[in-house]
Coordinates of C-alpha atoms in Angstrom, one line a residue:
Chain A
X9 CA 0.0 0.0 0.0
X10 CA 2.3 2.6 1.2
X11 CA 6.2 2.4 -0.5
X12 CA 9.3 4.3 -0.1
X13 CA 12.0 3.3 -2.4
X14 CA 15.8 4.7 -1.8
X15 CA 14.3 8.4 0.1
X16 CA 17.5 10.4 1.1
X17 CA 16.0 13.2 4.1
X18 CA 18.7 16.1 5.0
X19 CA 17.9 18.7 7.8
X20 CA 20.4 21.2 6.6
X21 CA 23.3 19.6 5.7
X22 CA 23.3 16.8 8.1
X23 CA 22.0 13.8 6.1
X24 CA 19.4 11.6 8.5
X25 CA 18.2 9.1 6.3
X26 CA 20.6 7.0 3.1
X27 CA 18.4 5.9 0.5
X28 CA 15.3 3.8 2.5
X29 CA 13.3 1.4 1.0
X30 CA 10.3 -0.2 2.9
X31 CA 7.0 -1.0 2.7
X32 CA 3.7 -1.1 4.4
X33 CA 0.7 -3.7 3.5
X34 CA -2.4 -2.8 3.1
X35 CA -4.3 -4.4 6.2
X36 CA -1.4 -5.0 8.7
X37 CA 1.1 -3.4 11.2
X38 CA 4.3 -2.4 9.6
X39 CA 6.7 -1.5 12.8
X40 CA 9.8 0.3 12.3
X41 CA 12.4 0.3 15.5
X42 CA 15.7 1.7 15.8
X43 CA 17.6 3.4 18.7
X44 CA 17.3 7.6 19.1
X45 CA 18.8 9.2 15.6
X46 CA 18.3 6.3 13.6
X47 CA 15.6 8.5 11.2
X48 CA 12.6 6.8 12.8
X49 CA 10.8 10.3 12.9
X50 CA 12.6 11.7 9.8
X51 CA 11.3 8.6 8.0
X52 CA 7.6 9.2 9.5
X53 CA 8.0 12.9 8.4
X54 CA 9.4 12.6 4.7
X55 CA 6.1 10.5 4.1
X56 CA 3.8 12.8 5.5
X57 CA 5.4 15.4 3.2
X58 CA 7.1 17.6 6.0
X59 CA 10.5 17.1 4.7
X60 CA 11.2 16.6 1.2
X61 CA 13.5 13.5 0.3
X62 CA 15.7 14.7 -2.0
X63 CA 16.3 11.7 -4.4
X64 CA 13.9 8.3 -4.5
X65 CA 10.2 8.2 -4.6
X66 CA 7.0 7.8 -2.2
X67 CA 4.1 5.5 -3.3
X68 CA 0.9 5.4 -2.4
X69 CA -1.3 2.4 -3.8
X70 CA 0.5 3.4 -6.9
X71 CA 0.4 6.9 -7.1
X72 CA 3.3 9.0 -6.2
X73 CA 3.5 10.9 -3.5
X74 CA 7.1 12.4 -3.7
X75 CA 7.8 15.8 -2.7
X76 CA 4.4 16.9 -2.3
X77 CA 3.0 19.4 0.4
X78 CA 1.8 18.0 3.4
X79 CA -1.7 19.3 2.6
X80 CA -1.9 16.9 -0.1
X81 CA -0.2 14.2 1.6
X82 CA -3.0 14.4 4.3
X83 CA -5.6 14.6 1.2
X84 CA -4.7 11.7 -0.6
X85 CA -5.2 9.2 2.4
X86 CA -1.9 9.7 4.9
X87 CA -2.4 10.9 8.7
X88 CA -0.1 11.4 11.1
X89 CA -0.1 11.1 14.9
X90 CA 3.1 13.5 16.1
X91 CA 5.4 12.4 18.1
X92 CA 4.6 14.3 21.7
X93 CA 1.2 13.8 20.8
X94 CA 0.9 17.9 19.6
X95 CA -3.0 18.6 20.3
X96 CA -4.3 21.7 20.4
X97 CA -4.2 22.0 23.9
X98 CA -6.3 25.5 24.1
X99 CA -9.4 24.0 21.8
X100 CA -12.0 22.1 23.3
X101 CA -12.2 18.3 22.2
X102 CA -14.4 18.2 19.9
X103 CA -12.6 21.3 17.9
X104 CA -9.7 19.0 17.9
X105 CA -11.5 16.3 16.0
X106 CA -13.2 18.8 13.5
X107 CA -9.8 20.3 12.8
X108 CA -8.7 16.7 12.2
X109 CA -11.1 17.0 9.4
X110 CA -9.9 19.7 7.9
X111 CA -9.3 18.4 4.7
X112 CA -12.6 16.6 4.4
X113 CA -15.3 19.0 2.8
X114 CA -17.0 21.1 4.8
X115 CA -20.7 20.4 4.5
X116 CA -19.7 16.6 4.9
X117 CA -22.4 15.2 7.0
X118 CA -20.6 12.1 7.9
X119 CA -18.0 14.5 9.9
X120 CA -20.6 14.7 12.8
X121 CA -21.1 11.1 12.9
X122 CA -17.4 10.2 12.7
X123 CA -16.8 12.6 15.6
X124 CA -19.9 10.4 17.2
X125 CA -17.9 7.4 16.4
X126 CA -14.7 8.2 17.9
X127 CA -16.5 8.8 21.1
X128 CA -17.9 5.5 20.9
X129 CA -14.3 4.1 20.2
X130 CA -12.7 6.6 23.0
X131 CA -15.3 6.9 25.7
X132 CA -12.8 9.2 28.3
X133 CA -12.7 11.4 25.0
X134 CA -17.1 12.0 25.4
X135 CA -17.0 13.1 28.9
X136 CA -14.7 15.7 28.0
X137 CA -15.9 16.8 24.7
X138 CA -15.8 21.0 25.8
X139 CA -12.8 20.4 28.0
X140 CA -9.9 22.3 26.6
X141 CA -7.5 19.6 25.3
X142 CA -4.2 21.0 27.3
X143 CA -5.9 19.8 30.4
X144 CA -6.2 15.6 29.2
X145 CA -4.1 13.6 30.7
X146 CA -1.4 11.8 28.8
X147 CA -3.2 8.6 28.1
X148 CA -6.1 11.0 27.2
X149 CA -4.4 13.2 24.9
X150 CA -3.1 10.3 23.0
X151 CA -6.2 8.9 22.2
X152 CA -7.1 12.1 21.1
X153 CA -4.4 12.8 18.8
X154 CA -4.9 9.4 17.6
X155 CA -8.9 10.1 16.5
X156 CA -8.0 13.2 15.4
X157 CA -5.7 11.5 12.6
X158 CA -8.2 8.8 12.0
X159 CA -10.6 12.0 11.3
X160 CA -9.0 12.5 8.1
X161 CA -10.7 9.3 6.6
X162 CA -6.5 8.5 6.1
X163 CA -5.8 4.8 3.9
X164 CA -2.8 4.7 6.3
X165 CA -2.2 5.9 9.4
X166 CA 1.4 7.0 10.6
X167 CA 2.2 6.9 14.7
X168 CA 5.2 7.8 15.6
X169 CA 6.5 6.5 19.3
X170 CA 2.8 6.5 20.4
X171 CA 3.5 5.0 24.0
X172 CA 6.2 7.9 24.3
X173 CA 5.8 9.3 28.1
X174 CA 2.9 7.2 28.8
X175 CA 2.8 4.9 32.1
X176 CA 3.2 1.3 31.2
X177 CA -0.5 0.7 31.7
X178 CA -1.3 3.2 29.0
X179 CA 0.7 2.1 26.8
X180 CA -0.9 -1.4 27.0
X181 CA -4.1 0.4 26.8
X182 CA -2.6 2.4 23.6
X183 CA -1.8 -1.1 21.9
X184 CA -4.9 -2.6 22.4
X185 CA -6.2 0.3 20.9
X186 CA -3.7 -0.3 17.6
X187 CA -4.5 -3.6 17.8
X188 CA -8.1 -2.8 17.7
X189 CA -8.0 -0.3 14.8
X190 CA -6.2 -2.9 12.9
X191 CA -8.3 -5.6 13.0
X192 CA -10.9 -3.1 11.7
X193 CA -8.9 -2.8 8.9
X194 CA -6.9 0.0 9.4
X195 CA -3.2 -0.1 7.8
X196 CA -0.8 1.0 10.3
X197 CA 3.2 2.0 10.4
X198 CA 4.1 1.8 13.9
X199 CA 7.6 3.5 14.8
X200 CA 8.4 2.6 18.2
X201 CA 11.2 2.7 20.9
X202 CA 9.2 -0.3 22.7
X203 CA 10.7 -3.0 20.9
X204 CA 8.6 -5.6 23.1
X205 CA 5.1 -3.9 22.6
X206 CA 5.4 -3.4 19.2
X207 CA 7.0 -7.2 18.6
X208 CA 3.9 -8.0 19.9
X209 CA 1.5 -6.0 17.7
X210 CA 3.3 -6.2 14.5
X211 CA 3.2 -8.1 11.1
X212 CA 6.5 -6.5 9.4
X213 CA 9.3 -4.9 11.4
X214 CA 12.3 -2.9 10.0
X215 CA 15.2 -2.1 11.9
X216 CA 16.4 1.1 11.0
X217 CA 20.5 2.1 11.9
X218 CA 21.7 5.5 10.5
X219 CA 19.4 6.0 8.0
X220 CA 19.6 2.7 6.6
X221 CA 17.4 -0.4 7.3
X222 CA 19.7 -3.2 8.5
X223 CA 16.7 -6.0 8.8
X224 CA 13.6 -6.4 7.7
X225 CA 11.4 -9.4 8.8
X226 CA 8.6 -11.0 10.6
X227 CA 8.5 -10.7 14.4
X228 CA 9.4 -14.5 14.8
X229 CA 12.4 -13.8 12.6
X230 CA 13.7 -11.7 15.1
X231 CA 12.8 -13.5 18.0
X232 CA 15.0 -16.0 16.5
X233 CA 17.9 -13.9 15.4
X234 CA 20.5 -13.5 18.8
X235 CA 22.3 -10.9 17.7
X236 CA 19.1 -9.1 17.3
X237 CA 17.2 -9.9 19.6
X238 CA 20.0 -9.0 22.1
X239 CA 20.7 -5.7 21.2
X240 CA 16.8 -4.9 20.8
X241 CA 15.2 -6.8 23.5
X242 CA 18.0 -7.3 25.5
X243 CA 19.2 -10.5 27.4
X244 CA 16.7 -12.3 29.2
X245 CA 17.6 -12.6 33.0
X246 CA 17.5 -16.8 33.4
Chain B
X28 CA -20.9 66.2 39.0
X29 CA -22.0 62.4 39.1
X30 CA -23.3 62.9 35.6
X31 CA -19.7 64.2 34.6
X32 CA -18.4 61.4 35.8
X33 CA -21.0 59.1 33.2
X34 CA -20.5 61.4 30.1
X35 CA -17.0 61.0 30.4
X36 CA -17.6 57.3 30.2
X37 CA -20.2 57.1 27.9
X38 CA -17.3 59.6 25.3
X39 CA -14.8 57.2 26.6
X40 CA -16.6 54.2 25.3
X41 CA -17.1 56.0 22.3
X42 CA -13.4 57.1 21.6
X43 CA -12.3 53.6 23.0
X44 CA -14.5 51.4 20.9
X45 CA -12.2 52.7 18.0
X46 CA -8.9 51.8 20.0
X47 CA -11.1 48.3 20.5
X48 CA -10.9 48.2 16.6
X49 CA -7.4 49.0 16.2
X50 CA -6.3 46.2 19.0
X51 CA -7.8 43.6 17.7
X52 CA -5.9 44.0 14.6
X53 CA -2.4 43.8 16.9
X54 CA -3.8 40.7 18.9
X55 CA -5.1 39.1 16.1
X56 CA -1.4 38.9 14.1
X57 CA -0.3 38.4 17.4
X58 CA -2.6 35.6 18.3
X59 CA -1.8 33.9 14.9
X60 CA 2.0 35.0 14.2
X61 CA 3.1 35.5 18.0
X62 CA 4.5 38.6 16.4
X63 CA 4.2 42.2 16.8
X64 CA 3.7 44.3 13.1
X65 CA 4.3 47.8 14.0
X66 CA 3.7 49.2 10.4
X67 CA 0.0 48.5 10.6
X68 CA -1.1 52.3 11.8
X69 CA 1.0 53.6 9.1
X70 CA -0.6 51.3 6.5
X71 CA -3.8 52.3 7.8
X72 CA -2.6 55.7 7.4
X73 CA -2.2 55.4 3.7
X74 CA -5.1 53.5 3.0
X75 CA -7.0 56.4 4.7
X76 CA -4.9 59.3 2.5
X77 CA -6.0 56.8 -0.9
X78 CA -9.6 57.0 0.4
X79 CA -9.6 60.8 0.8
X80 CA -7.7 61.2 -2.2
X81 CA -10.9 59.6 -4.1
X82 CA -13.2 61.9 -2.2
X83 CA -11.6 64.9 -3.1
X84 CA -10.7 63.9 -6.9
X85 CA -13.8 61.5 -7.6
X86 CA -16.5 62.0 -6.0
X87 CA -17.4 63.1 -2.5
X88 CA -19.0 60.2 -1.0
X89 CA -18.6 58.7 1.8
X90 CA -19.0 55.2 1.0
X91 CA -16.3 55.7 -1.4
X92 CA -14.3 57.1 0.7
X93 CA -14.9 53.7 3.1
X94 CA -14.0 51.4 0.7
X95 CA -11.2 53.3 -1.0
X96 CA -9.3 53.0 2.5
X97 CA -10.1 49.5 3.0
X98 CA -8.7 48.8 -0.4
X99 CA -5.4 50.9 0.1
X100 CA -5.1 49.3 4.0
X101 CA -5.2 45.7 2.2
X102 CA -2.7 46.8 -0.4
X103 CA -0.5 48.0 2.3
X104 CA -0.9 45.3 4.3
X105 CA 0.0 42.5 2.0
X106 CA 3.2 44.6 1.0
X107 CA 3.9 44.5 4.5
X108 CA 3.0 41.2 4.8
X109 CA 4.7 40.1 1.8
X110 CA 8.6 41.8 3.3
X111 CA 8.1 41.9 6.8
X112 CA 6.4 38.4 7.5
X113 CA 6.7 36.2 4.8
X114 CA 10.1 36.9 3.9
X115 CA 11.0 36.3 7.0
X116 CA 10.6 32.6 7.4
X117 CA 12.6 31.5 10.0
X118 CA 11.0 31.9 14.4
X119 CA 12.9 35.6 14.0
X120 CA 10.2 37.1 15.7
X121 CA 12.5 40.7 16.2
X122 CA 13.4 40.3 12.7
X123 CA 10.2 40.3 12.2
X124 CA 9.2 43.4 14.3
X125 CA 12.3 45.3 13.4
X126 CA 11.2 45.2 10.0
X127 CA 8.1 46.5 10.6
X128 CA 9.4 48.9 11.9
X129 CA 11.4 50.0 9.3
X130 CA 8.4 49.7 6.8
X131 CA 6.5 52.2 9.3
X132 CA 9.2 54.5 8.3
X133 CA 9.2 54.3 4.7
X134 CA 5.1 54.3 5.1
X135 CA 5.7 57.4 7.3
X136 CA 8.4 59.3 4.8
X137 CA 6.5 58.6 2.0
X138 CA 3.1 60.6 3.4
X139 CA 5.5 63.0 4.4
X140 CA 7.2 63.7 1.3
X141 CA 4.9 63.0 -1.9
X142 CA 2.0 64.1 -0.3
X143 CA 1.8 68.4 -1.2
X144 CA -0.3 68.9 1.7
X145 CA 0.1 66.7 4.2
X146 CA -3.3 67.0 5.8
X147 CA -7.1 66.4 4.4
X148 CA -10.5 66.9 4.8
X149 CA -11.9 63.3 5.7
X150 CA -15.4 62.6 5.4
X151 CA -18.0 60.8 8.0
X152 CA -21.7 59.0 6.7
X153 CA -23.2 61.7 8.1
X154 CA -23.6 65.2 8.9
X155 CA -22.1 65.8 12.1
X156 CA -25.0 65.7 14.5
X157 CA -25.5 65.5 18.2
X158 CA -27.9 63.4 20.0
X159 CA -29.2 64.2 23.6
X160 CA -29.9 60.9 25.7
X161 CA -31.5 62.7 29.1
X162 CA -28.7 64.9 30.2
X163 CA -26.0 63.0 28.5
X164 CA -25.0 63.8 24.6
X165 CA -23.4 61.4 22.2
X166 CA -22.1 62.4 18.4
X167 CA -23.9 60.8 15.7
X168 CA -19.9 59.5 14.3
X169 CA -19.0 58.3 17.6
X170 CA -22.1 56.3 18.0
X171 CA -22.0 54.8 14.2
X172 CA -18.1 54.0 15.2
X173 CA -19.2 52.2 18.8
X174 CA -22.7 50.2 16.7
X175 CA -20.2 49.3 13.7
X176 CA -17.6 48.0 16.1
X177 CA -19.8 45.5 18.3
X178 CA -21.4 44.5 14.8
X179 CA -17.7 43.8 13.5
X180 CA -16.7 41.9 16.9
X181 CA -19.9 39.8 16.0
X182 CA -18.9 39.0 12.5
X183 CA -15.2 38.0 13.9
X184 CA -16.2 36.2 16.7
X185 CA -18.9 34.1 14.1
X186 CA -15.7 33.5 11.4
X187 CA -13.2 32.2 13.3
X188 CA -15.8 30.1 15.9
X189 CA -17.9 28.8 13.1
X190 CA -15.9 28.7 9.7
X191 CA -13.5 26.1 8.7
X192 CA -11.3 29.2 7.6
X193 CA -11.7 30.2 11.1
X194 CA -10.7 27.3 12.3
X195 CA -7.7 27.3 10.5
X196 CA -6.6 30.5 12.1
X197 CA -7.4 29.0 15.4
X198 CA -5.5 25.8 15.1
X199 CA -2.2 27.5 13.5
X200 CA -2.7 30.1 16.1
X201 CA -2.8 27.0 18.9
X202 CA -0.4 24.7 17.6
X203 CA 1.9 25.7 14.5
X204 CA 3.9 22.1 14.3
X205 CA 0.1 20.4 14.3
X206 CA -1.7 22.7 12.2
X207 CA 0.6 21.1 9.2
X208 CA -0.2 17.7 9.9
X209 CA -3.9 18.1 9.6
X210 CA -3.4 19.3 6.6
X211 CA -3.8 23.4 6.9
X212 CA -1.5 25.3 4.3
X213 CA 0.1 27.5 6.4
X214 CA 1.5 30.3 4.3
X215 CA -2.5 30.4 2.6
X216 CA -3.9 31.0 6.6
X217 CA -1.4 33.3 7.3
X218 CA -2.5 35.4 4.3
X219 CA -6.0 34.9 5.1
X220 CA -5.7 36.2 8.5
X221 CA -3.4 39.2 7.2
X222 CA -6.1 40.0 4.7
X223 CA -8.8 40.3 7.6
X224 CA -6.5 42.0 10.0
X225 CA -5.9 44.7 7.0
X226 CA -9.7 45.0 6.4
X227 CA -10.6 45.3 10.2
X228 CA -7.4 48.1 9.5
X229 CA -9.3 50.1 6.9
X230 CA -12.7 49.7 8.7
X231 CA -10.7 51.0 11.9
X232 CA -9.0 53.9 9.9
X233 CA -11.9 55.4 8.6
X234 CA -14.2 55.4 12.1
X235 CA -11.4 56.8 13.4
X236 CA -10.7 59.3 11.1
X237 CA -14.6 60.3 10.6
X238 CA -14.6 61.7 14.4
X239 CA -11.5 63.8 13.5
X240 CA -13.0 64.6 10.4
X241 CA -8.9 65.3 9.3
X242 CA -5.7 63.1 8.0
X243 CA -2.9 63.8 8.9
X244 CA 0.6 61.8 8.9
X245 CA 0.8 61.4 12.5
X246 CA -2.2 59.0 12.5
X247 CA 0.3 56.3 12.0
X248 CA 2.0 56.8 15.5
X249 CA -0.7 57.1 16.8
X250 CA -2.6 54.0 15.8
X251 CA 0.2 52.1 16.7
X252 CA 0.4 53.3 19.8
X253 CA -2.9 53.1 20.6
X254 CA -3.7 50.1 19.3
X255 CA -0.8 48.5 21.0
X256 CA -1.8 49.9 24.3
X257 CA -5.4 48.5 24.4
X258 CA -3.8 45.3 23.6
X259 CA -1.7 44.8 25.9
X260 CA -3.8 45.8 28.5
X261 CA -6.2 43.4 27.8
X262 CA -3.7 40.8 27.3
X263 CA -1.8 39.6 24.0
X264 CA -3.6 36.9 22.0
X265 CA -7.1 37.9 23.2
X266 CA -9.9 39.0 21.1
X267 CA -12.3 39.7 24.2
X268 CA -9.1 41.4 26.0
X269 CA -8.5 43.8 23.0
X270 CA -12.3 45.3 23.4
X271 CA -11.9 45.5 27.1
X272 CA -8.9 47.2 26.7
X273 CA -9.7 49.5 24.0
X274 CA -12.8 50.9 26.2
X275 CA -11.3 50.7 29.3
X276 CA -8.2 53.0 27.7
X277 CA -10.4 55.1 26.5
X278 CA -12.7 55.4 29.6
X279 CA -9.4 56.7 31.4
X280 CA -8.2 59.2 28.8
X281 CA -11.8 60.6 28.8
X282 CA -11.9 60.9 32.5
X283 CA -8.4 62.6 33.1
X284 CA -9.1 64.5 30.5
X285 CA -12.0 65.9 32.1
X286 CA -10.7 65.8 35.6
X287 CA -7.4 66.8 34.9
X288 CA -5.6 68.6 32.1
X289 CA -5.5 68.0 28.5
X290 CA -1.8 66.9 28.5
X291 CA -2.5 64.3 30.8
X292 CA -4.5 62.5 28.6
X293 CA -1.5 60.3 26.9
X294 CA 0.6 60.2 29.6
X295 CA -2.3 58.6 32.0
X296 CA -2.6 56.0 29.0
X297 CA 1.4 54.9 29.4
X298 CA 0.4 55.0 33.6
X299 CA -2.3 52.8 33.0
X300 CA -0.2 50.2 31.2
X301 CA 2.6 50.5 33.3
X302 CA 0.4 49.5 36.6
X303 CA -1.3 46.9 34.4
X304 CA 2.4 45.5 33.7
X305 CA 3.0 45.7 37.0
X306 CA -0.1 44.4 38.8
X307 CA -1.2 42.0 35.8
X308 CA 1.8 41.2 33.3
X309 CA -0.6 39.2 31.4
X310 CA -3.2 41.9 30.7
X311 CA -6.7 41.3 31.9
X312 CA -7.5 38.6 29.7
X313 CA -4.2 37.3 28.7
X314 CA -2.8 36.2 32.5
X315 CA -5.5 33.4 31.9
X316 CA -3.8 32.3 28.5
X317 CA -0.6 32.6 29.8
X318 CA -1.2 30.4 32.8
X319 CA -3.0 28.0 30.4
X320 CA -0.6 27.7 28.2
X321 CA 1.9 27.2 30.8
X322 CA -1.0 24.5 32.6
X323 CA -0.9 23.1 28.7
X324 CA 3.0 23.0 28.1
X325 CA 3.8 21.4 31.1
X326 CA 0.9 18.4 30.3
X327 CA 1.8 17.8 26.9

């Protein structure tokens, strides 16, 4: 579905990603792991059309996507959940979901029942729908980020480090909700810092190292690779 | 005595609801930018100098004269726009405001030095007239200046609460980083709001200017200063706080000016803003946002 072939990212100068190729299926959860400065969010952000690659090209379900503006990027089917979650903290809830819909046309009536939706899929979300968003918690805020991505209607949705800052029984909560979303069909590419969580959720991982991937696999390839595994998941304590 | 006391207000909320105006251009590029465009009294200035120039070489009509200042303040504003904010593309908010700054000059030199005379006649909708409410009196400009401004506060208030352009402004405003992943063209909304904050300019400029039924190329300065005064006295970023703090600024100047002596009236509008810096440093509406914000960093 979603297909990056050889995408070189600079910021500046400095170049953060040397000629990346991967690719997500439609349907499943395509991970990407890698320690800090291995492009994992310079990857996520030369999709979504925030930095420009300067060589390769960008596919989506055939049609390429390379070097457009982010605007289109988010109108042809690809929505992000940031990093740090980035709400808008000083709009009420339900603002934040209509702005996800920005794109979408404006006399849509199926954005009112969408937004109806999401508080059927994120019930802390309803009880707060005039709260100003600033004042969720983290868990919360998440969850909101993440329906106000899935507002867009996207084809694929992009979340970078979604468990980032979140107490460990969040982030279980956060990938059950992942897991959720894609058995409802929704293609996913996961980057994570949770190796273990997202082992568990995934289909496809790539291991990214400088800007390169070094692996690509299923999650039982890895569990079988030692090297791997060890520098990923660590030892196990026998 | 007592009802000295209430016509001073009542020409204070009169004089003020046209500093209102003018400060809700400043908090709204504010709001939006988090920058400071000190050229926008002088662009108002211009605009208003086109708009008389029509009345005094075309036709002498009022109307005309309206929407030949609103014109020349949009003009203005997306030159200004164009060098001062969109040039400048990096955070450099003093860039930014420097450069303003220096386009105030030009703005200023310019109706200094092609204009032959450098003040006009400027006309208002009506015949000045004077209306008596009981013992109190209100001029018929100052009252169409005080209706027109809670009509325009409405019309704001209704575009950026319940437009998807509005929203735009609002979201960019709130979160620059996110406002790009939900798929708002940034440099389009920035234009967009500059465009309305110029209009609101030329609407300003000519209320204004229709009391003083004159031009002349100190209006700049003094918009600026004014404007920027009610702002921040009713707190940077905030549409309500630019009203309060329009009125409220001109309740004061209206009051010392009575009470005390003419020269007094600027000064006590610098006193006022330096207790309110003092007291408040937030303004009366904006110490809320601040501490917000700061509530919303620190969760995030």
């Amino acid at each position: 579905m979603l297909r990056t072939e050889n995408i070189t990212s600079f910021y500046g100068e400095i170049q953060a990603l040397h000629g990346l190729n991967l690719e997500a299926r439609k349907g499943e959860i395509t991970c990407v792991l890698g320690p800090n400065g291995a492009g994992k969010t310079t990857t996520m952000f030369t999709i979504a059309g925030i930095l420009k690659s300067r060589t390769g090209s960008i596919f989506l379900e055939d049609e390429e996507l390379t070097r457009q503006s982010a605007q289109t990027i988010v109108r042809k089917g690809i929505a992000l959940v940031p990093e740090n979650r980035l709400i808008f903290p000083q709009m009420s809830v339900e603002e934040n979901l209509n702005a996800g819909a920005f794109t979408r046309s404006s006399n849509d009536p199926s954005i009112e029942n969408d937004i109806f939706k999401m508080y059927q899929r994120f019930p802390p979300l309803e009880g707060r729908r005039n709260q100003l968003a600033g004042t969720l918690s983290g868990g919360e805020q998440q969850m909101l980020a993440i329906a106000r991505a899935l507002m867009a209607k996207p084809k694929i949705l992009l979340m970078d480090e979604p468990s980032l800052g979140l107490a460990p029984l969040v982030v279980k909560e956060i990938f059950y909700i992942i897991r959720q979303l894609n058995e409802e069909g929704v293609t996913i590419l996961l980057v994570e810092q949770n190796a273990r969580m997202a082992l568990k959720v995934a289909n496809m991982v790539y291991l990214l190292e400088k800007g390169k991937v070094s692996f690509s696999g299923s999650p039982e390839e890895i569990h079988q690779d030692e090297v791997i595994k060890r520098a990923y998941l660590g030892t196990e304590i026998k | 005595m007592f009802t000295d006391f209430l016509q001073n207000c009542i020409d204070g909320l009169m004089i003020g609801s046209g500093y209102a105006l003018l400060a809700l251009g400043f908090t709204m590029v504010f709001g939006v930018m988090k920058r400071i465009n000190l050229s926008y009294g002088p662009s108002i200035m211009l605009g208003a100098y086109f708009g008389t120039w029509l009345y005094l070489n075309l036709e002498q009509n009022a109307w005309l004269v309206l929407l030949g200042t609103i014109f020349g303040t949009v003009v203005v504003g997306i030159y200004v726009e164009r060098l001062c904010f969109r040039a400048i593309k990096s955070d450099s908010t003093i860039a930014s405001m420097v450069s303003s700054f220096v386009i105030w000059m030009q703005l200023e030199e310019i109706a200094m030095h092609l204009l032959p005379e450098r003040t006009y006649p400027f006309p208002a909708f009506f015949a000045a007239k004077t209306f008596e409410f009981g013992p109190f009196y209100v001029r018929s400009e100052h009252l169409t200046m005080f209706i027109l401004m809670l009509i325009i506060v409405l019309i704001l208030h209704f575009f950026l609460y319940q437009t998807r352009q509005g929203l735009a402004i609002r979201a960019l405003s709130d979160n620059p980083m996110a406002s790009l992943y939900i798929g708002i063209n940034r440099s389009k909304t920035l234009f967009l709001s500059f465009f309305i904050v110029s209009l609101l300019g030329g609407i300003a400029g000519f209320l204004i200017l229709s009391t003083d039924s004159q031009i002349t190329p100190f209006f700049g300065l003094w918009a600026t200063f004014k404007g920027l005064i009610a702002m921040m006295l009713g707190g940077m970023g905030s549409l309500p706080g630019a009203i309060i703090g329009g009125l409220l600024l001109g309740i004061v100047e209206a009051n010392v000016f009575w009470y005390g002596d003419p020269i007094l009236r600027d000064i006590s509008a610098y006193l006022l803003l330096f207790v309110m810096l003092v007291l408040r440093p937030g303004g009366i509406f904006g110490q809320s946002i601040v501490l917000r914000q700061r509530l919303a960093q620190e969760r995030v």
